[in-house]
Amino acid sequence: MTVIYRAARVFDGQAMTANRRVVVEGERIVDVLGDDGPERDVVELGEATILPGLVDAHVHLVWDGSVAPESVVASESAVRTSFRAAARAEAHLRAGVVAVRDLGSTEALAIEVAGAIDAGLARGPRVVAAGRAVTMTGGHVHCIGREADGADAVRHAVRAEIKFGAECIKLMASGGILGPPGELPGAVQLTAGELAVAVDEAHRAGRGVAAHAHSVESIVNALDAGADSIEHGSRLDAPTAARMADAGVYLVPTLAPLRSICANGRALGMPPDVLAKATDLLDLTAESFHTALAHQVPLAAGTDAGVPTQRHGLVWQELATMVQLGCPPEVALRAGTAGGARLLGLGDTAGRVLAGARADLIAVPGDPRDDPSVLARPCLVLLDGNPIVAHHREEPAWTSRC
Ligand SMILES: [Zn+2]
């Protein structure tokens, strides 16, 4: 069956063009046309903008965004947590997110959610899951990690996650904001040697590697090892940014969650030491992001959804924050579509609106270059050509609470 979606403009994953028609046949886009053409089977979206479905390159499906999400997980059975994680995946999809990368869960639950969605047992975006994050003993968020020390143990940890079905590998190269008072975000955790072994093992199995790294030293360690993305990267300097750009290593700056913790954490009762760490990094992350923009470091949008104050399905906030900090809107839109899709390894046409690509599309009411918040209100979400949200049709009444 062929359906033609017509809108005032189309962002194709790279650039915006006016007055386009996107022709969808089954699960594929078969053509993108100008304003002239047949009127048959046209869905008129008016002043809307059609975009590729959004991609969130950093989420934690087992976490709920509450003040202490690890305590919620610890208080429930793994089965209950799995149901909640699946509901959160669906929340992403209904918000126009067609792919997420899960960078740390308990008991490989995010891998199970990915499999359940693939098998048609649950409805959600494509989930590229790391399983447990590989972290040193007592390392950053070891509650969603697999602790390993020394080259042999780290190699085993990576092999074990791949055995469980991990499609990517997450490594903790530095400390972080969430953690005990003594954990410093800038402190090196997995060593350069441990990171090198882990990346070698992951790449030989065809898995991409995400390295959580705040300080320059930990970022350099991750780059030396060959990591594919730097998560957070809050103290990126110019030489390191230039190196990332040259090597095509992505930055996933997770700007919105840090701002949300600083703005809302105190009222929600977050520990003072965590708030102090977040406040210390706030201006540094903005500077790092500017450095990344200046050096044209490849960007992917990630929300760290599930960490305190950060609910699921809000990737539009990350794109809006990028723009607030001076990022050109089309660069931010690329980070939330084609950039993320490429980092997740979803294929050359993923995150694009062009002939031959999967029909994973959204439409939003207005021009997101003028007002990124329109991305929060998709009037159309297609996954493989199937309408998930379609305001021109009748809406399903039920939505999950997650
Ligand atoms: Zn994270």
Tab-separated table of C-alpha atoms and ligand atoms in Angstrom:
chain	number	residue	atom	x	y	z
A	1	MET	CA	0.000	0.000	0.000
A	2	THR	CA	1.285	3.463	-0.931
A	3	VAL	CA	0.724	6.538	1.245
A	4	ILE	CA	2.024	10.024	0.403
A	5	TYR	CA	2.706	12.348	3.326
A	6	ARG	CA	2.774	16.013	2.328
A	7	ALA	CA	4.135	18.738	4.623
A	8	ALA	CA	5.390	22.309	4.515
A	9	ARG	CA	8.982	21.089	4.879
A	10	VAL	CA	11.113	17.977	5.220
A	11	PHE	CA	14.329	17.606	7.196
A	12	ASP	CA	16.038	14.649	5.521
A	13	GLY	CA	18.605	14.008	8.270
A	14	GLN	CA	21.031	16.527	6.773
A	15	ALA	CA	19.147	19.590	5.538
A	16	MET	CA	15.706	21.156	5.356
A	17	THR	CA	13.730	21.604	2.131
A	18	ALA	CA	10.301	23.161	1.602
A	19	ASN	CA	7.064	21.662	0.272
A	20	ARG	CA	7.857	17.979	-0.013
A	21	ARG	CA	5.920	14.779	-0.370
A	22	VAL	CA	7.293	11.605	1.151
A	23	VAL	CA	6.069	8.466	-0.584
A	24	VAL	CA	5.848	5.419	1.691
A	25	GLU	CA	5.256	1.939	0.361
A	26	GLY	CA	5.018	-0.744	3.022
A	27	GLU	CA	7.978	-0.385	5.359
A	28	ARG	CA	10.102	1.767	3.038
A	29	ILE	CA	10.297	5.306	1.732
A	30	VAL	CA	10.251	4.910	-2.045
A	31	ASP	CA	10.477	8.555	-3.102
A	32	VAL	CA	10.679	12.142	-1.901
A	33	LEU	CA	8.952	14.494	-4.334
A	34	GLY	CA	8.316	18.187	-4.774
A	35	ASP	CA	4.907	19.761	-4.403
A	36	ASP	CA	3.612	18.680	-7.816
A	37	GLY	CA	2.218	15.241	-8.318
A	38	PRO	CA	-0.804	13.023	-7.883
A	39	GLU	CA	-3.391	13.936	-5.219
A	40	ARG	CA	-4.384	10.319	-4.628
A	41	ASP	CA	-3.561	8.723	-1.254
A	42	VAL	CA	-2.140	12.000	0.108
A	43	VAL	CA	-2.114	12.576	3.868
A	44	GLU	CA	-2.052	16.356	4.222
A	45	LEU	CA	0.080	17.431	7.197
A	46	GLY	CA	-0.161	21.168	6.455
A	47	GLU	CA	2.332	23.397	8.294
A	48	ALA	CA	4.106	20.364	9.780
A	49	THR	CA	7.735	19.327	9.304
A	50	ILE	CA	8.539	15.713	8.418
A	51	LEU	CA	11.764	14.385	9.931
A	52	PRO	CA	13.462	11.025	10.369
A	53	GLY	CA	12.378	9.376	13.612
A	54	LEU	CA	14.511	10.618	16.507
A	55	VAL	CA	17.380	8.634	18.017
A	56	ASP	CA	18.353	8.712	21.705
A	57	ALA	CA	21.928	7.441	21.934
A	58	HIS	CA	22.104	7.166	25.730
A	59	VAL	CA	19.320	5.763	27.906
A	60	HIS	CA	18.855	3.416	30.861
A	61	LEU	CA	15.542	1.620	30.414
A	62	VAL	CA	15.620	-0.064	33.840
A	63	TRP	CA	15.714	3.318	35.590
A	64	ASP	CA	12.705	5.572	36.139
A	65	GLY	CA	14.228	9.054	36.527
A	66	SER	CA	13.398	9.182	40.240
A	67	VAL	CA	15.813	10.502	42.874
A	68	ALA	CA	17.270	7.047	43.532
A	69	PRO	CA	16.341	4.822	40.564
A	70	GLU	CA	18.698	2.047	41.680
A	71	SER	CA	16.656	1.732	44.913
A	72	VAL	CA	13.445	1.281	42.911
A	73	VAL	CA	15.103	-1.504	40.897
A	74	ALA	CA	16.462	-3.128	44.077
A	75	SER	CA	12.981	-3.120	45.641
A	76	GLU	CA	11.310	-5.005	42.792
A	77	SER	CA	11.655	-8.328	41.019
A	78	ALA	CA	13.583	-8.425	37.747
A	79	VAL	CA	10.343	-9.467	36.034
A	80	ARG	CA	8.566	-6.290	37.212
A	81	THR	CA	11.562	-4.169	36.196
A	82	SER	CA	11.438	-5.755	32.727
A	83	PHE	CA	7.775	-4.801	32.297
A	84	ARG	CA	8.584	-1.242	33.345
A	85	ALA	CA	11.568	-1.101	30.988
A	86	ALA	CA	9.380	-2.282	28.102
A	87	ALA	CA	6.779	0.387	28.928
A	88	ARG	CA	9.529	3.039	28.928
A	89	ALA	CA	10.704	1.819	25.532
A	90	GLU	CA	7.151	2.312	24.259
A	91	ALA	CA	7.111	5.813	25.782
A	92	HIS	CA	10.196	6.650	23.704
A	93	LEU	CA	8.481	5.422	20.554
A	94	ARG	CA	5.286	7.376	21.187
A	95	ALA	CA	7.470	10.468	21.637
A	96	GLY	CA	8.897	9.934	18.155
A	97	VAL	CA	12.077	8.098	19.142
A	98	VAL	CA	12.561	5.180	16.747
A	99	ALA	CA	15.883	3.940	18.157
A	100	VAL	CA	17.626	4.044	21.531
A	101	ARG	CA	20.997	2.829	22.758
A	102	ASP	CA	20.783	1.454	26.294
A	103	LEU	CA	24.115	1.957	28.057
A	104	GLY	CA	23.689	0.018	31.259
A	105	SER	CA	21.041	-2.138	32.878
A	106	THR	CA	20.676	-4.735	35.595
A	107	GLU	CA	20.776	-8.417	34.641
A	108	ALA	CA	20.888	-7.766	30.898
A	109	LEU	CA	17.252	-6.655	31.093
A	110	ALA	CA	17.615	-4.064	28.338
A	111	ILE	CA	18.900	-6.834	26.057
A	112	GLU	CA	15.743	-8.800	26.875
A	113	VAL	CA	13.569	-5.775	26.079
A	114	ALA	CA	15.378	-5.402	22.739
A	115	GLY	CA	14.705	-9.061	21.988
A	116	ALA	CA	11.062	-8.849	23.028
A	117	ILE	CA	10.503	-5.874	20.708
A	118	ASP	CA	12.294	-7.663	17.844
A	119	ALA	CA	10.099	-10.708	18.416
A	120	GLY	CA	6.915	-8.617	18.361
A	121	LEU	CA	6.144	-9.309	22.032
A	122	ALA	CA	6.365	-5.638	22.976
A	123	ARG	CA	6.047	-2.383	21.060
A	124	GLY	CA	8.980	-0.021	21.061
A	125	PRO	CA	11.854	1.522	19.155
A	126	ARG	CA	14.899	-0.415	17.994
A	127	VAL	CA	16.932	-0.983	21.160
A	128	VAL	CA	20.709	-1.333	20.825
A	129	ALA	CA	21.654	-2.557	24.283
A	130	ALA	CA	25.011	-2.817	26.031
A	131	GLY	CA	23.731	-5.054	28.817
A	132	ARG	CA	25.762	-4.343	31.935
A	133	ALA	CA	28.320	-1.550	31.737
A	134	VAL	CA	31.889	-2.752	32.282
A	135	THR	CA	33.290	-0.930	35.306
A	136	MET	CA	36.107	-1.406	37.814
A	137	THR	CA	35.353	-2.852	41.243
A	138	GLY	CA	33.352	-0.175	43.035
A	139	GLY	CA	33.433	1.853	39.809
A	140	HIS	CA	30.875	4.282	38.431
A	141	VAL	CA	27.276	2.994	38.727
A	142	HIS	CA	28.399	-0.577	39.377
A	143	CYS	CA	24.737	-1.310	40.252
A	144	ILE	CA	24.103	-1.478	36.481
A	145	GLY	CA	27.579	-2.770	35.740
A	146	ARG	CA	29.783	-5.810	35.625
A	147	GLU	CA	32.831	-5.176	37.788
A	148	ALA	CA	36.168	-6.249	36.314
A	149	ASP	CA	39.808	-5.479	37.116
A	150	GLY	CA	42.846	-6.240	34.982
A	151	ALA	CA	43.104	-7.100	31.302
A	152	ASP	CA	41.923	-10.718	31.524
A	153	ALA	CA	38.904	-9.917	33.683
A	154	VAL	CA	37.889	-6.996	31.466
A	155	ARG	CA	38.221	-9.173	28.345
A	156	HIS	CA	36.032	-11.777	30.040
A	157	ALA	CA	33.464	-9.123	30.997
A	158	VAL	CA	33.156	-7.924	27.395
A	159	ARG	CA	32.890	-11.488	26.098
A	160	ALA	CA	30.235	-12.277	28.706
A	161	GLU	CA	28.072	-9.285	27.737
A	162	ILE	CA	28.331	-10.251	24.070
A	163	LYS	CA	27.381	-13.808	25.008
A	164	PHE	CA	24.247	-12.417	26.706
A	165	GLY	CA	23.383	-10.563	23.495
A	166	ALA	CA	24.903	-7.102	23.917
A	167	GLU	CA	24.892	-5.182	20.613
A	168	CYS	CA	27.312	-2.556	21.944
A	169	ILE	CA	29.701	-2.272	24.869
A	170	LYS	CA	29.762	0.416	27.562
A	171	LEU	CA	32.993	1.147	29.427
A	172	MET	CA	33.470	3.376	32.465
A	173	ALA	CA	36.679	5.293	31.788
A	174	SER	CA	36.148	7.803	34.613
A	175	GLY	CA	34.095	8.403	37.714
A	176	GLY	CA	30.774	10.220	37.501
A	177	ILE	CA	28.276	12.476	39.192
A	178	LEU	CA	26.056	9.719	40.561
A	179	GLY	CA	27.899	7.748	43.178
A	180	PRO	CA	29.307	8.004	46.684
A	181	PRO	CA	30.777	11.334	47.905
A	182	GLY	CA	34.338	10.168	47.269
A	183	GLU	CA	33.749	9.358	43.593
A	184	LEU	CA	35.221	12.135	41.466
A	185	PRO	CA	33.870	12.575	37.922
A	186	GLY	CA	37.335	13.346	36.568
A	187	ALA	CA	39.185	10.427	38.146
A	188	VAL	CA	40.410	7.719	35.772
A	189	GLN	CA	38.677	4.394	36.465
A	190	LEU	CA	39.252	1.616	33.898
A	191	THR	CA	42.905	2.095	32.949
A	192	ALA	CA	44.249	2.754	29.450
A	193	GLY	CA	45.352	-0.883	29.238
A	194	GLU	CA	41.966	-2.216	30.360
A	195	LEU	CA	40.132	0.012	27.878
A	196	ALA	CA	42.393	-1.137	25.015
A	197	VAL	CA	41.653	-4.808	25.719
A	198	ALA	CA	37.918	-4.136	25.994
A	199	VAL	CA	37.710	-2.203	22.721
A	200	ASP	CA	39.811	-4.822	20.926
A	201	GLU	CA	37.452	-7.561	22.090
A	202	ALA	CA	34.306	-5.573	21.239
A	203	HIS	CA	35.494	-4.535	17.776
A	204	ARG	CA	36.544	-8.077	16.846
A	205	ALA	CA	32.927	-9.050	17.580
A	206	GLY	CA	31.616	-6.124	15.507
A	207	ARG	CA	30.298	-4.195	18.520
A	208	GLY	CA	30.658	-0.439	18.915
A	209	VAL	CA	32.038	0.947	22.162
A	210	ALA	CA	30.712	3.824	24.251
A	211	ALA	CA	33.115	5.221	26.832
A	212	HIS	CA	31.809	7.218	29.789
A	213	ALA	CA	34.570	9.816	30.295
A	214	HIS	CA	34.492	13.245	31.944
A	215	SER	CA	38.161	14.326	32.189
A	216	VAL	CA	40.627	14.933	29.365
A	217	GLU	CA	42.834	12.099	30.638
A	218	SER	CA	39.992	9.577	30.583
A	219	ILE	CA	38.802	10.809	27.167
A	220	VAL	CA	42.341	10.436	25.769
A	221	ASN	CA	42.574	6.937	27.259
A	222	ALA	CA	39.305	6.026	25.515
A	223	LEU	CA	40.479	7.522	22.205
A	224	ASP	CA	43.821	5.691	22.444
A	225	ALA	CA	41.854	2.483	22.959
A	226	GLY	CA	39.677	3.157	19.879
A	227	ALA	CA	36.266	3.874	21.467
A	228	ASP	CA	33.503	4.924	19.058
A	229	SER	CA	31.801	7.488	21.286
A	230	ILE	CA	32.607	9.587	24.322
A	231	GLU	CA	29.684	9.919	26.716
A	232	HIS	CA	29.411	13.241	28.623
A	233	GLY	CA	32.935	14.497	27.756
A	234	SER	CA	32.493	17.400	30.126
A	235	ARG	CA	36.106	18.606	30.045
A	236	LEU	CA	36.910	18.287	26.368
A	237	ASP	CA	39.846	20.470	25.298
A	238	ALA	CA	40.670	21.706	21.798
A	239	PRO	CA	43.422	19.173	20.874
A	240	THR	CA	41.235	16.277	22.029
A	241	ALA	CA	38.214	17.624	20.149
A	242	ALA	CA	40.326	17.939	16.993
A	243	ARG	CA	41.440	14.352	17.432
A	244	MET	CA	37.836	13.163	17.830
A	245	ALA	CA	36.804	15.014	14.673
A	246	ASP	CA	39.723	13.496	12.697
A	247	ALA	CA	38.923	9.985	13.888
A	248	GLY	CA	35.135	10.332	13.508
A	249	VAL	CA	34.539	9.616	17.191
A	250	TYR	CA	31.140	10.834	18.381
A	251	LEU	CA	30.453	13.028	21.382
A	252	VAL	CA	27.206	12.331	23.242
A	253	PRO	CA	27.232	15.394	25.492
A	254	THR	CA	24.114	14.639	27.630
A	255	LEU	CA	23.568	18.348	28.300
A	256	ALA	CA	19.914	18.296	29.381
A	257	PRO	CA	20.165	15.842	32.304
A	258	LEU	CA	22.946	17.812	33.987
A	259	ARG	CA	20.890	20.997	33.711
A	260	SER	CA	17.823	19.188	34.999
A	261	ILE	CA	19.708	17.831	38.028
A	262	CYS	CA	21.035	21.318	38.812
A	263	ALA	CA	17.596	22.929	38.396
A	264	ASN	CA	15.398	20.340	40.084
A	265	GLY	CA	17.641	18.091	42.190
A	266	ARG	CA	17.521	20.074	45.423
A	267	ALA	CA	13.718	20.259	45.504
A	268	LEU	CA	13.551	16.523	44.843
A	269	GLY	CA	15.928	15.749	47.714
A	270	MET	CA	19.033	14.656	45.804
A	271	PRO	CA	22.169	14.286	47.972
A	272	PRO	CA	24.137	17.567	48.409
A	273	ASP	CA	27.415	16.008	47.221
A	274	VAL	CA	25.808	14.868	43.947
A	275	LEU	CA	24.337	18.354	43.450
A	276	ALA	CA	27.745	19.905	44.147
A	277	LYS	CA	29.414	17.677	41.539
A	278	ALA	CA	26.714	18.497	38.978
A	279	THR	CA	27.029	22.246	39.654
A	280	ASP	CA	30.821	22.078	39.258
A	281	LEU	CA	30.432	20.528	35.810
A	282	LEU	CA	27.595	22.724	34.518
A	283	ASP	CA	29.662	25.505	32.909
A	284	LEU	CA	32.433	23.100	31.898
A	285	THR	CA	30.016	20.983	29.855
A	286	ALA	CA	28.835	24.084	27.984
A	287	GLU	CA	32.475	25.039	27.235
A	288	SER	CA	33.243	21.488	26.097
A	289	PHE	CA	30.196	21.504	23.845
A	290	HIS	CA	31.312	24.789	22.271
A	291	THR	CA	34.772	23.283	21.717
A	292	ALA	CA	33.192	20.248	20.069
A	293	LEU	CA	31.077	22.472	17.800
A	294	ALA	CA	34.095	24.580	16.839
A	295	HIS	CA	36.015	21.442	15.805
A	296	GLN	CA	33.015	19.797	14.117
A	297	VAL	CA	33.133	16.729	16.320
A	298	PRO	CA	30.393	14.305	15.195
A	299	LEU	CA	27.462	14.639	17.595
A	300	ALA	CA	24.731	12.269	18.727
A	301	ALA	CA	21.949	13.248	21.110
A	302	GLY	CA	21.618	11.264	24.322
A	303	THR	CA	19.448	12.022	27.332
A	304	ASP	CA	20.743	9.604	29.992
A	305	ALA	CA	17.008	8.894	30.435
A	306	GLY	CA	16.348	7.126	33.719
A	307	VAL	CA	18.961	8.968	35.798
A	308	PRO	CA	17.533	11.235	38.522
A	309	THR	CA	15.204	13.970	37.172
A	310	GLN	CA	15.433	12.588	33.611
A	311	ARG	CA	12.337	10.793	32.378
A	312	HIS	CA	12.104	8.752	29.196
A	313	GLY	CA	11.040	10.051	25.797
A	314	LEU	CA	12.504	13.544	26.149
A	315	VAL	CA	15.241	13.601	23.508
A	316	TRP	CA	13.693	16.817	22.172
A	317	GLN	CA	14.921	18.530	25.376
A	318	GLU	CA	18.493	17.556	24.559
A	319	LEU	CA	18.137	19.033	21.067
A	320	ALA	CA	16.555	22.199	22.516
A	321	THR	CA	19.431	22.503	25.017
A	322	MET	CA	21.990	22.165	22.225
A	323	VAL	CA	20.289	25.046	20.393
A	324	GLN	CA	20.088	27.137	23.594
A	325	LEU	CA	23.846	26.723	23.960
A	326	GLY	CA	24.454	28.094	20.481
A	327	CYS	CA	24.310	25.005	18.271
A	328	PRO	CA	22.844	25.708	14.802
A	329	PRO	CA	19.388	24.060	14.748
A	330	GLU	CA	20.153	21.854	11.744
A	331	VAL	CA	23.296	20.531	13.489
A	332	ALA	CA	21.191	19.648	16.537
A	333	LEU	CA	18.563	17.957	14.337
A	334	ARG	CA	21.323	15.918	12.667
A	335	ALA	CA	22.596	14.858	16.104
A	336	GLY	CA	19.093	13.633	16.964
A	337	THR	CA	18.536	11.749	13.705
A	338	ALA	CA	21.248	10.734	11.210
A	339	GLY	CA	24.111	11.215	13.704
A	340	GLY	CA	22.579	8.955	16.314
A	341	ALA	CA	21.523	6.370	13.737
A	342	ARG	CA	25.058	6.155	12.359
A	343	LEU	CA	26.568	5.829	15.838
A	344	LEU	CA	24.111	3.039	16.659
A	345	GLY	CA	25.185	1.192	13.499
A	346	LEU	CA	21.682	1.132	12.034
A	347	GLY	CA	22.841	1.407	8.407
A	348	ASP	CA	23.647	4.131	5.901
A	349	THR	CA	20.054	5.167	5.220
A	350	ALA	CA	18.883	5.053	8.857
A	351	GLY	CA	18.040	8.444	10.302
A	352	ARG	CA	17.408	9.791	6.780
A	353	VAL	CA	14.349	10.641	4.721
A	354	LEU	CA	15.305	9.392	1.278
A	355	ALA	CA	14.305	6.732	-1.201
A	356	GLY	CA	15.232	3.282	0.082
A	357	ALA	CA	15.310	4.221	3.762
A	358	ARG	CA	13.049	2.557	6.295
A	359	ALA	CA	9.847	4.518	6.825
A	360	ASP	CA	10.751	5.514	10.389
A	361	LEU	CA	9.366	9.048	10.288
A	362	ILE	CA	7.849	11.717	12.448
A	363	ALA	CA	5.974	14.918	11.706
A	364	VAL	CA	5.861	17.840	14.133
A	365	PRO	CA	3.559	20.887	14.131
A	366	GLY	CA	5.741	23.766	12.900
A	367	ASP	CA	9.396	24.393	12.141
A	368	PRO	CA	11.768	22.928	14.768
A	369	ARG	CA	14.481	25.383	13.650
A	370	ASP	CA	12.331	28.233	14.995
A	371	ASP	CA	11.043	26.372	18.033
A	372	PRO	CA	12.660	23.026	19.000
A	373	SER	CA	9.828	22.373	21.483
A	374	VAL	CA	7.540	21.381	18.591
A	375	LEU	CA	9.599	18.141	18.579
A	376	ALA	CA	7.834	17.290	21.852
A	377	ARG	CA	4.466	17.038	20.094
A	378	PRO	CA	4.719	14.711	17.107
A	379	CYS	CA	1.470	14.501	15.180
A	380	LEU	CA	2.769	11.504	13.223
A	381	VAL	CA	5.125	8.681	14.197
A	382	LEU	CA	5.758	5.878	11.713
A	383	LEU	CA	7.858	2.821	12.486
A	384	ASP	CA	8.540	0.632	9.454
A	385	GLY	CA	5.679	2.508	7.800
A	386	ASN	CA	3.211	1.588	10.557
A	387	PRO	CA	1.437	4.507	12.272
A	388	ILE	CA	2.264	4.600	16.004
A	389	VAL	CA	0.934	8.126	16.458
A	390	ALA	CA	-1.358	9.533	13.764
A	391	HIS	CA	-3.358	12.582	14.743
A	392	HIS	CA	-5.083	12.570	11.382
A	393	ARG	CA	-6.557	9.246	12.475
A	394	GLU	CA	-8.253	8.151	15.685
A	395	GLU	CA	-5.814	7.963	18.611
A	396	PRO	CA	-5.700	4.896	20.854
A	397	ALA	CA	-6.963	5.890	24.318
A	398	TRP	CA	-4.472	3.878	26.360
A	399	THR	CA	-0.997	5.054	27.292
A	400	SER	CA	1.325	3.377	29.747
A	401	ARG	CA	2.459	4.905	33.035
A	402	CYS	CA	6.185	4.356	33.257
B	1	ZN	ZN	24.283	6.894	31.514
